[in-house]
């Protein structure tokens, strides 16, 4: 038995939900903050949480005790949407965009996703892992303890499997909790430029059954948007995924209002992601289907695109999460505090809503909110201390890392 006690935490932001899967509407502002709090962790799980006047259980002789006065604590961030396994980089496209080219124009000229596909196909699994490990460790150092990673830069059988095996091995070897998503439908590969339906068949009839059988992914995602996969093609792929027992996610309504969110609601997806161009009718559909809306503030910021209507979604009662979408094209940042800053400055979210969206609701976007995303007894002990005077300061003082101590499954991580 190992015990870890964090005591005198100036502000403990629990994000407690008392068993609820998600927080919605005004509930997203309720962070369950305890001042001068202490937390006792045993064998990787929160055993006791209390305020200055509460009596904690007796400590074992070899318990580790950390004084956390003048620090604040939050649940480890859950980054529920990333493309962090990739080779190469795209700073040249960044420069082209600075000169006025758009993301879509660059993609039409063979850049964009397909440029990362070329680099990722050439890389060995060993090289992909080496690159990804560095990123996962840096994310941990910024307070992110759970990360979803998508395939989708392979776009052929061999390379997609290589990516998924890489993600699976990272999940076993890294401290971070890693969740794998199959995104074979990220773009049409050059070999299928003129036979798109044949690629959909390949995904549905060969790749998905193989991935399902080997348990290489927990979720299946599709880039359902103008110029990418149509609603009909997306439905064919996702229905097969559901049949195989995978959870469903959709890249929806990013470039145009293209019906992706409505499809997510119809298929009872776990999340619909992006939503920069979602319409009012689809907002109601998401609400009724209980789909988590995962917003990606860093993408709108980095591509200078419009922002998703966070205020409308929250006010309509849709559970909103935010994620980084970390990838070499549309958001080359994995800082969750930076995503919170952008959510507050450009999307009308409050600091409280941004925290709920990055923790509990993000865990719900991975079907993990009974285990992660809040500091409550019985949950896995992922907790991060920050050197700031209060929780609002975290998104307010942006562009710097305030992390002072990272605890993953009850273990203090040293870097
Ligand atoms: O989520 N929207 C589609 N895919 C990624 C971008 C990937 C890339 O540009 O490499 C996204 O933004
Ligand atoms: Fe994405």
GROMACS .gro file of C-alpha atoms and ligand atoms in nm:
model
  428
    1UNK     CA    1   0.000   0.000   0.000
    2UNK     CA    2   0.134   0.342  -0.088
    3UNK     CA    3  -0.010   0.669   0.038
    4UNK     CA    4   0.047   1.022  -0.088
    5UNK     CA    5  -0.095   1.322   0.095
    6UNK     CA    6  -0.110   1.670  -0.063
    7UNK     CA    7  -0.188   1.913   0.216
    8UNK     CA    8  -0.286   2.277   0.253
    9UNK     CA    9  -0.367   2.322  -0.117
   10UNK     CA   10  -0.465   2.690  -0.142
   11UNK     CA   11  -0.745   2.608  -0.390
   12UNK     CA   12  -0.849   2.257  -0.482
   13UNK     CA   13  -1.062   2.261  -0.798
   14UNK     CA   14  -1.241   1.927  -0.773
   15UNK     CA   15  -1.483   1.961  -1.071
   16UNK     CA   16  -1.688   1.709  -0.874
   17UNK     CA   17  -1.995   1.576  -1.049
   18UNK     CA   18  -2.125   1.334  -0.784
   19UNK     CA   19  -2.152   1.053  -1.034
   20UNK     CA   20  -2.293   1.251  -1.326
   21UNK     CA   21  -2.131   1.168  -1.661
   22UNK     CA   22  -2.102   1.532  -1.772
   23UNK     CA   23  -2.177   1.885  -1.659
   24UNK     CA   24  -2.409   2.100  -1.867
   25UNK     CA   25  -2.543   2.458  -1.878
   26UNK     CA   26  -2.495   2.640  -1.543
   27UNK     CA   27  -2.349   2.318  -1.401
   28UNK     CA   28  -2.036   2.381  -1.609
   29UNK     CA   29  -1.956   2.678  -1.382
   30UNK     CA   30  -1.974   2.472  -1.066
   31UNK     CA   31  -1.617   2.366  -0.995
   32UNK     CA   32  -1.655   2.244  -0.637
   33UNK     CA   33  -1.359   2.451  -0.515
   34UNK     CA   34  -1.227   2.379  -0.163
   35UNK     CA   35  -0.987   2.631   0.000
   36UNK     CA   36  -0.694   2.505   0.209
   37UNK     CA   37  -0.778   2.153   0.111
   38UNK     CA   38  -0.596   1.826   0.158
   39UNK     CA   39  -0.611   1.511  -0.051
   40UNK     CA   40  -0.513   1.159   0.049
   41UNK     CA   41  -0.429   0.914  -0.227
   42UNK     CA   42  -0.389   0.541  -0.169
   43UNK     CA   43  -0.270   0.294  -0.432
   44UNK     CA   44  -0.331   0.539  -0.712
   45UNK     CA   45  -0.687   0.630  -0.615
   46UNK     CA   46  -0.831   0.929  -0.423
   47UNK     CA   47  -0.916   0.793  -0.078
   48UNK     CA   48  -1.012   1.112   0.106
   49UNK     CA   49  -1.063   1.481   0.021
   50UNK     CA   50  -1.127   1.746   0.283
   51UNK     CA   51  -1.109   2.108   0.399
   52UNK     CA   52  -0.902   2.261   0.682
   53UNK     CA   53  -1.145   2.150   0.952
   54UNK     CA   54  -1.197   1.794   0.831
   55UNK     CA   55  -1.011   1.508   0.993
   56UNK     CA   56  -0.820   1.282   0.758
   57UNK     CA   57  -0.772   0.908   0.809
   58UNK     CA   58  -0.457   0.795   0.988
   59UNK     CA   59  -0.152   0.793   0.760
   60UNK     CA   60   0.068   0.490   0.716
   61UNK     CA   61   0.427   0.524   0.839
   62UNK     CA   62   0.579   0.544   0.494
   63UNK     CA   63   0.322   0.789   0.353
   64UNK     CA   64   0.464   1.069   0.138
   65UNK     CA   65   0.340   1.411   0.249
   66UNK     CA   66   0.369   1.719   0.025
   67UNK     CA   67   0.298   2.069   0.149
   68UNK     CA   68   0.101   2.244  -0.128
   69UNK     CA   69   0.035   2.578   0.036
   70UNK     CA   70   0.044   2.863  -0.219
   71UNK     CA   71  -0.039   2.616  -0.495
   72UNK     CA   72  -0.366   2.535  -0.664
   73UNK     CA   73  -0.468   2.189  -0.782
   74UNK     CA   74  -0.675   2.070  -1.075
   75UNK     CA   75  -0.760   1.726  -1.213
   76UNK     CA   76  -0.510   1.628  -1.484
   77UNK     CA   77  -0.626   1.763  -1.818
   78UNK     CA   78  -0.787   1.523  -2.063
   79UNK     CA   79  -0.697   1.607  -2.423
   80UNK     CA   80  -0.972   1.416  -2.599
   81UNK     CA   81  -0.881   1.498  -2.961
   82UNK     CA   82  -0.525   1.485  -3.097
   83UNK     CA   83  -0.334   1.366  -3.401
   84UNK     CA   84  -0.004   1.348  -3.215
   85UNK     CA   85   0.151   1.053  -3.396
   86UNK     CA   86   0.302   1.197  -3.714
   87UNK     CA   87   0.633   1.248  -3.889
   88UNK     CA   88   0.759   1.566  -4.050
   89UNK     CA   89   0.630   1.917  -3.991
   90UNK     CA   90   0.457   2.192  -4.191
   91UNK     CA   91   0.614   2.525  -4.102
   92UNK     CA   92   0.637   2.598  -4.478
   93UNK     CA   93   0.257   2.591  -4.497
   94UNK     CA   94   0.243   2.813  -4.189
   95UNK     CA   95   0.456   3.064  -4.380
   96UNK     CA   96   0.235   3.029  -4.692
   97UNK     CA   97  -0.073   3.101  -4.483
   98UNK     CA   98   0.098   3.408  -4.342
   99UNK     CA   99   0.126   3.527  -4.705
  100UNK     CA  100  -0.244   3.478  -4.765
  101UNK     CA  101  -0.289   3.117  -4.890
  102UNK     CA  102  -0.574   2.933  -4.721
  103UNK     CA  103  -0.563   2.591  -4.551
  104UNK     CA  104  -0.792   2.453  -4.824
  105UNK     CA  105  -0.584   2.598  -5.111
  106UNK     CA  106  -0.271   2.437  -4.965
  107UNK     CA  107  -0.453   2.104  -4.934
  108UNK     CA  108  -0.576   2.124  -5.295
  109UNK     CA  109  -0.216   2.165  -5.410
  110UNK     CA  110  -0.114   1.837  -5.245
  111UNK     CA  111  -0.005   1.986  -4.912
  112UNK     CA  112  -0.202   1.970  -4.590
  113UNK     CA  113  -0.296   1.629  -4.455
  114UNK     CA  114  -0.141   1.453  -4.757
  115UNK     CA  115   0.197   1.609  -4.693
  116UNK     CA  116   0.200   1.456  -4.343
  117UNK     CA  117   0.076   1.128  -4.494
  118UNK     CA  118   0.385   1.115  -4.717
  119UNK     CA  119   0.619   1.170  -4.422
  120UNK     CA  120   0.433   0.928  -4.193
  121UNK     CA  121   0.424   0.648  -4.451
  122UNK     CA  122   0.802   0.672  -4.482
  123UNK     CA  123   0.869   0.669  -4.106
  124UNK     CA  124   0.924   0.345  -3.916
  125UNK     CA  125   0.707   0.259  -3.618
  126UNK     CA  126   1.016   0.305  -3.404
  127UNK     CA  127   1.067   0.660  -3.532
  128UNK     CA  128   0.699   0.749  -3.488
  129UNK     CA  129   0.712   0.628  -3.130
  130UNK     CA  130   1.026   0.823  -3.054
  131UNK     CA  131   0.863   1.143  -3.180
  132UNK     CA  132   0.535   1.075  -2.999
  133UNK     CA  133   0.701   0.994  -2.666
  134UNK     CA  134   0.868   1.334  -2.653
  135UNK     CA  135   0.531   1.500  -2.721
  136UNK     CA  136   0.345   1.296  -2.460
  137UNK     CA  137   0.605   1.381  -2.196
  138UNK     CA  138   0.587   1.750  -2.283
  139UNK     CA  139   0.208   1.732  -2.257
  140UNK     CA  140   0.239   1.576  -1.912
  141UNK     CA  141   0.468   1.860  -1.813
  142UNK     CA  142   0.187   2.097  -1.916
  143UNK     CA  143  -0.066   1.913  -1.700
  144UNK     CA  144  -0.226   1.671  -1.951
  145UNK     CA  145  -0.252   1.320  -1.805
  146UNK     CA  146  -0.494   1.155  -2.054
  147UNK     CA  147  -0.464   1.184  -2.431
  148UNK     CA  148  -0.666   1.050  -2.722
  149UNK     CA  149  -0.460   0.986  -3.036
  150UNK     CA  150  -0.598   0.930  -3.386
  151UNK     CA  151  -0.449   0.742  -3.676
  152UNK     CA  152  -0.518   0.897  -4.016
  153UNK     CA  153  -0.178   0.988  -4.156
  154UNK     CA  154  -0.130   0.643  -4.308
  155UNK     CA  155  -0.439   0.604  -4.528
  156UNK     CA  156  -0.334   0.259  -4.645
  157UNK     CA  157  -0.365  -0.069  -4.459
  158UNK     CA  158  -0.005  -0.108  -4.363
  159UNK     CA  159   0.052   0.250  -4.251
  160UNK     CA  160  -0.275   0.282  -4.059
  161UNK     CA  161  -0.194  -0.039  -3.869
  162UNK     CA  162   0.158   0.092  -3.806
  163UNK     CA  163   0.010   0.407  -3.650
  164UNK     CA  164  -0.240   0.213  -3.437
  165UNK     CA  165   0.025  -0.030  -3.314
  166UNK     CA  166   0.241   0.266  -3.226
  167UNK     CA  167  -0.046   0.420  -3.025
  168UNK     CA  168  -0.114   0.087  -2.853
  169UNK     CA  169   0.250   0.050  -2.752
  170UNK     CA  170   0.261   0.408  -2.624
  171UNK     CA  171  -0.046   0.329  -2.414
  172UNK     CA  172   0.145   0.042  -2.250
  173UNK     CA  173   0.478   0.216  -2.208
  174UNK     CA  174   0.399   0.578  -2.115
  175UNK     CA  175   0.270   0.727  -1.790
  176UNK     CA  176  -0.005   0.905  -1.982
  177UNK     CA  177  -0.339   0.728  -2.027
  178UNK     CA  178  -0.366   0.689  -2.405
  179UNK     CA  179  -0.687   0.619  -2.598
  180UNK     CA  180  -0.669   0.511  -2.965
  181UNK     CA  181  -0.903   0.625  -3.241
  182UNK     CA  182  -0.906   0.488  -3.597
  183UNK     CA  183  -0.929   0.774  -3.846
  184UNK     CA  184  -0.865   0.593  -4.173
  185UNK     CA  185  -1.130   0.830  -4.312
  186UNK     CA  186  -0.918   1.142  -4.257
  187UNK     CA  187  -0.870   1.213  -4.630
  188UNK     CA  188  -0.879   1.023  -4.957
  189UNK     CA  189  -0.532   0.884  -5.032
  190UNK     CA  190  -0.379   0.975  -5.371
  191UNK     CA  191  -0.417   0.614  -5.494
  192UNK     CA  192  -0.795   0.646  -5.460
  193UNK     CA  193  -0.833   1.001  -5.590
  194UNK     CA  194  -1.059   0.883  -5.868
  195UNK     CA  195  -1.225   0.593  -5.689
  196UNK     CA  196  -1.343   0.729  -5.360
  197UNK     CA  197  -1.611   0.465  -5.304
  198UNK     CA  198  -1.347   0.194  -5.335
  199UNK     CA  199  -1.155   0.354  -5.047
  200UNK     CA  200  -1.472   0.360  -4.835
  201UNK     CA  201  -1.514  -0.012  -4.915
  202UNK     CA  202  -1.155  -0.080  -4.812
  203UNK     CA  203  -1.207   0.096  -4.479
  204UNK     CA  204  -1.536  -0.078  -4.413
  205UNK     CA  205  -1.474  -0.427  -4.539
  206UNK     CA  206  -1.105  -0.481  -4.464
  207UNK     CA  207  -0.944  -0.232  -4.228
  208UNK     CA  208  -1.223  -0.196  -3.972
  209UNK     CA  209  -1.286  -0.570  -3.921
  210UNK     CA  210  -0.910  -0.628  -3.878
  211UNK     CA  211  -0.875  -0.341  -3.630
  212UNK     CA  212  -1.185  -0.456  -3.444
  213UNK     CA  213  -1.054  -0.811  -3.418
  214UNK     CA  214  -0.716  -0.702  -3.283
  215UNK     CA  215  -0.867  -0.441  -3.050
  216UNK     CA  216  -0.638  -0.174  -3.195
  217UNK     CA  217  -0.879   0.116  -3.138
  218UNK     CA  218  -1.151   0.215  -2.892
  219UNK     CA  219  -1.310   0.469  -3.128
  220UNK     CA  220  -1.365   0.528  -3.497
  221UNK     CA  221  -1.372   0.883  -3.636
  222UNK     CA  222  -1.446   1.027  -3.983
  223UNK     CA  223  -1.363   1.367  -4.134
  224UNK     CA  224  -1.716   1.436  -4.257
  225UNK     CA  225  -1.692   1.768  -4.438
  226UNK     CA  226  -1.701   1.954  -4.769
  227UNK     CA  227  -1.438   1.801  -4.997
  228UNK     CA  228  -1.374   1.508  -4.763
  229UNK     CA  229  -1.613   1.226  -4.665
  230UNK     CA  230  -1.981   1.281  -4.745
  231UNK     CA  231  -2.253   1.212  -4.488
  232UNK     CA  232  -2.345   0.895  -4.677
  233UNK     CA  233  -1.986   0.767  -4.690
  234UNK     CA  234  -1.933   0.858  -4.325
  235UNK     CA  235  -2.250   0.672  -4.224
  236UNK     CA  236  -2.137   0.356  -4.405
  237UNK     CA  237  -1.804   0.361  -4.223
  238UNK     CA  238  -1.938   0.451  -3.879
  239UNK     CA  239  -2.222   0.199  -3.888
  240UNK     CA  240  -1.967  -0.073  -3.947
  241UNK     CA  241  -1.755   0.058  -3.660
  242UNK     CA  242  -2.053   0.053  -3.430
  243UNK     CA  243  -2.134  -0.302  -3.532
  244UNK     CA  244  -1.780  -0.397  -3.430
  245UNK     CA  245  -1.825  -0.239  -3.087
  246UNK     CA  246  -1.618   0.074  -3.140
  247UNK     CA  247  -1.729   0.409  -3.001
  248UNK     CA  248  -1.803   0.678  -3.259
  249UNK     CA  249  -1.661   1.027  -3.309
  250UNK     CA  250  -1.710   1.268  -3.598
  251UNK     CA  251  -1.500   1.559  -3.729
  252UNK     CA  252  -1.809   1.764  -3.808
  253UNK     CA  253  -1.904   2.098  -3.963
  254UNK     CA  254  -1.549   2.233  -3.957
  255UNK     CA  255  -1.514   2.380  -4.306
  256UNK     CA  256  -1.885   2.412  -4.393
  257UNK     CA  257  -2.224   2.315  -4.250
  258UNK     CA  258  -2.209   1.965  -4.395
  259UNK     CA  259  -2.438   1.750  -4.184
  260UNK     CA  260  -2.169   1.586  -3.972
  261UNK     CA  261  -2.322   1.687  -3.638
  262UNK     CA  262  -2.664   1.561  -3.738
  263UNK     CA  263  -2.503   1.231  -3.832
  264UNK     CA  264  -2.323   1.219  -3.495
  265UNK     CA  265  -2.658   1.264  -3.320
  266UNK     CA  266  -2.828   1.003  -3.540
  267UNK     CA  267  -2.558   0.744  -3.465
  268UNK     CA  268  -2.539   0.837  -3.095
  269UNK     CA  269  -2.173   0.926  -3.128
  270UNK     CA  270  -1.978   0.987  -2.809
  271UNK     CA  271  -1.863   1.322  -2.947
  272UNK     CA  272  -1.895   1.558  -3.241
  273UNK     CA  273  -1.579   1.761  -3.283
  274UNK     CA  274  -1.492   2.104  -3.436
  275UNK     CA  275  -1.845   2.246  -3.507
  276UNK     CA  276  -1.723   2.583  -3.633
  277UNK     CA  277  -2.019   2.587  -3.877
  278UNK     CA  278  -2.286   2.398  -3.683
  279UNK     CA  279  -2.642   2.527  -3.732
  280UNK     CA  280  -2.917   2.569  -3.475
  281UNK     CA  281  -3.110   2.258  -3.572
  282UNK     CA  282  -2.799   2.042  -3.527
  283UNK     CA  283  -2.732   2.196  -3.186
  284UNK     CA  284  -3.074   2.070  -3.075
  285UNK     CA  285  -2.999   1.725  -3.218
  286UNK     CA  286  -2.672   1.702  -3.022
  287UNK     CA  287  -2.850   1.808  -2.706
  288UNK     CA  288  -3.122   1.546  -2.743
  289UNK     CA  289  -2.875   1.270  -2.823
  290UNK     CA  290  -2.641   1.359  -2.531
  291UNK     CA  291  -2.343   1.392  -2.767
  292UNK     CA  292  -2.042   1.579  -2.626
  293UNK     CA  293  -1.949   1.881  -2.841
  294UNK     CA  294  -1.570   1.890  -2.850
  295UNK     CA  295  -1.451   2.236  -2.949
  296UNK     CA  296  -1.099   2.304  -3.072
  297UNK     CA  297  -1.011   2.667  -2.999
  298UNK     CA  298  -0.651   2.629  -3.115
  299UNK     CA  299  -0.759   2.540  -3.471
  300UNK     CA  300  -0.967   2.854  -3.524
  301UNK     CA  301  -0.687   3.058  -3.372
  302UNK     CA  302  -0.406   2.898  -3.573
  303UNK     CA  303  -0.593   2.894  -3.909
  304UNK     CA  304  -0.768   3.225  -3.843
  305UNK     CA  305  -1.103   3.055  -3.908
  306UNK     CA  306  -1.431   3.131  -3.737
  307UNK     CA  307  -1.491   2.996  -3.386
  308UNK     CA  308  -1.747   2.736  -3.284
  309UNK     CA  309  -2.056   2.884  -3.111
  310UNK     CA  310  -1.958   2.774  -2.761
  311UNK     CA  311  -2.203   3.007  -2.588
  312UNK     CA  312  -2.500   2.880  -2.788
  313UNK     CA  313  -2.400   2.518  -2.733
  314UNK     CA  314  -2.360   2.558  -2.357
  315UNK     CA  315  -2.678   2.763  -2.322
  316UNK     CA  316  -2.867   2.496  -2.519
  317UNK     CA  317  -2.757   2.235  -2.265
  318UNK     CA  318  -2.506   2.049  -2.483
  319UNK     CA  319  -2.211   1.912  -2.279
  320UNK     CA  320  -1.909   2.101  -2.414
  321UNK     CA  321  -1.548   1.981  -2.404
  322UNK     CA  322  -1.238   2.150  -2.536
  323UNK     CA  323  -0.932   1.977  -2.681
  324UNK     CA  324  -0.613   2.081  -2.857
  325UNK     CA  325  -0.650   1.885  -3.185
  326UNK     CA  326  -0.268   1.887  -3.171
  327UNK     CA  327  -0.143   1.817  -3.527
  328UNK     CA  328   0.120   1.964  -3.762
  329UNK     CA  329  -0.131   2.146  -3.986
  330UNK     CA  330  -0.418   2.307  -3.802
  331UNK     CA  331  -0.291   2.336  -3.443
  332UNK     CA  332   0.075   2.290  -3.354
  333UNK     CA  333   0.015   2.331  -2.981
  334UNK     CA  334  -0.090   2.091  -2.708
  335UNK     CA  335  -0.115   2.338  -2.423
  336UNK     CA  336  -0.456   2.295  -2.261
  337UNK     CA  337  -0.421   2.620  -2.062
  338UNK     CA  338  -0.365   2.800  -2.394
  339UNK     CA  339  -0.681   2.636  -2.534
  340UNK     CA  340  -0.867   2.763  -2.227
  341UNK     CA  341  -0.732   3.114  -2.281
  342UNK     CA  342  -0.857   3.116  -2.642
  343UNK     CA  343  -1.194   2.970  -2.534
  344UNK     CA  344  -1.232   3.258  -2.289
  345UNK     CA  345  -1.105   3.539  -2.514
  346UNK     CA  346  -1.265   3.433  -2.846
  347UNK     CA  347  -1.554   3.199  -2.766
  348UNK     CA  348  -1.726   3.361  -2.473
  349UNK     CA  349  -1.658   3.078  -2.231
  350UNK     CA  350  -1.592   3.160  -1.867
  351UNK     CA  351  -1.273   3.031  -1.697
  352UNK     CA  352  -1.495   2.793  -1.497
  353UNK     CA  353  -1.660   2.651  -1.810
  354UNK     CA  354  -1.320   2.616  -1.977
  355UNK     CA  355  -1.190   2.410  -1.684
  356UNK     CA  356  -1.493   2.178  -1.683
  357UNK     CA  357  -1.457   2.144  -2.061
  358UNK     CA  358  -1.091   2.040  -2.027
  359UNK     CA  359  -1.143   1.787  -1.750
  360UNK     CA  360  -1.474   1.616  -1.670
  361UNK     CA  361  -1.651   1.678  -2.001
  362UNK     CA  362  -1.337   1.588  -2.196
  363UNK     CA  363  -1.317   1.259  -2.006
  364UNK     CA  364  -1.682   1.200  -2.100
  365UNK     CA  365  -1.583   1.249  -2.466
  366UNK     CA  366  -1.373   0.933  -2.418
  367UNK     CA  367  -1.630   0.744  -2.209
  368UNK     CA  368  -1.390   0.783  -1.916
  369UNK     CA  369  -1.562   1.031  -1.686
  370UNK     CA  370  -1.633   0.765  -1.424
  371UNK     CA  371  -1.255   0.719  -1.385
  372UNK     CA  372  -1.088   1.052  -1.474
  373UNK     CA  373  -1.172   1.421  -1.505
  374UNK     CA  374  -1.247   1.516  -1.144
  375UNK     CA  375  -1.100   1.487  -0.798
  376UNK     CA  376  -1.347   1.263  -0.613
  377UNK     CA  377  -1.300   0.964  -0.388
  378UNK     CA  378  -1.274   0.640  -0.581
  379UNK     CA  379  -1.143   0.803  -0.899
  380UNK     CA  380  -0.789   0.751  -1.032
  381UNK     CA  381  -0.557   1.005  -0.875
  382UNK     CA  382  -0.445   1.231  -1.162
  383UNK     CA  383  -0.386   1.569  -1.002
  384UNK     CA  384  -0.163   1.861  -1.099
  385UNK     CA  385  -0.036   2.149  -0.883
  386UNK     CA  386   0.018   2.495  -1.030
  387UNK     CA  387   0.217   2.787  -0.901
  388UNK     CA  388  -0.057   3.049  -0.939
  389UNK     CA  389  -0.261   3.242  -0.682
  390UNK     CA  390  -0.601   3.109  -0.794
  391UNK     CA  391  -0.758   2.897  -1.067
  392UNK     CA  392  -0.863   3.191  -1.286
  393UNK     CA  393  -0.501   3.295  -1.311
  394UNK     CA  394  -0.416   2.984  -1.514
  395UNK     CA  395  -0.586   3.087  -1.840
  396UNK     CA  396  -0.534   3.456  -1.763
  397UNK     CA  397  -0.152   3.446  -1.751
  398UNK     CA  398  -0.107   3.273  -2.085
  399UNK     CA  399   0.194   3.159  -2.282
  400UNK     CA  400   0.389   3.021  -1.989
  401UNK     CA  401   0.383   2.690  -1.804
  402UNK     CA  402   0.265   2.718  -1.442
  403UNK     CA  403   0.285   2.346  -1.353
  404UNK     CA  404   0.472   2.271  -1.031
  405UNK     CA  405   0.392   1.904  -0.957
  406UNK     CA  406   0.234   1.624  -1.160
  407UNK     CA  407   0.072   1.320  -0.999
  408UNK     CA  408  -0.037   1.038  -1.233
  409UNK     CA  409  -0.221   0.743  -1.079
  410UNK     CA  410  -0.093   0.852  -0.738
  411UNK     CA  411   0.274   0.872  -0.840
  412UNK     CA  412   0.471   1.197  -0.843
  413UNK     CA  413   0.637   1.226  -1.184
  414UNK     CA  414   0.989   1.363  -1.205
  415UNK     CA  415   1.129   1.498  -1.532
  416LIG     O1  416  -0.868   1.804  -3.700
  416LIG     N1  417  -0.985   1.849  -3.981
  416LIG     C1  418  -0.917   1.753  -4.013
  416LIG     N2  419  -0.803   1.711  -3.963
  416LIG     C2  420  -0.718   1.778  -3.873
  416LIG     C3  421  -0.610   1.854  -3.944
  416LIG     C4  422  -0.503   1.764  -3.983
  416LIG     C5  423  -0.393   1.827  -4.060
  416LIG     O2  424  -0.403   1.940  -4.114
  416LIG     O3  425  -0.291   1.757  -4.069
  416LIG     C6  426  -0.799   1.863  -3.781
  416LIG     O4  427  -0.794   1.987  -3.783
  417LIG    FE1  428  -0.879   1.665  -3.566
   0.00000   0.00000   0.00000
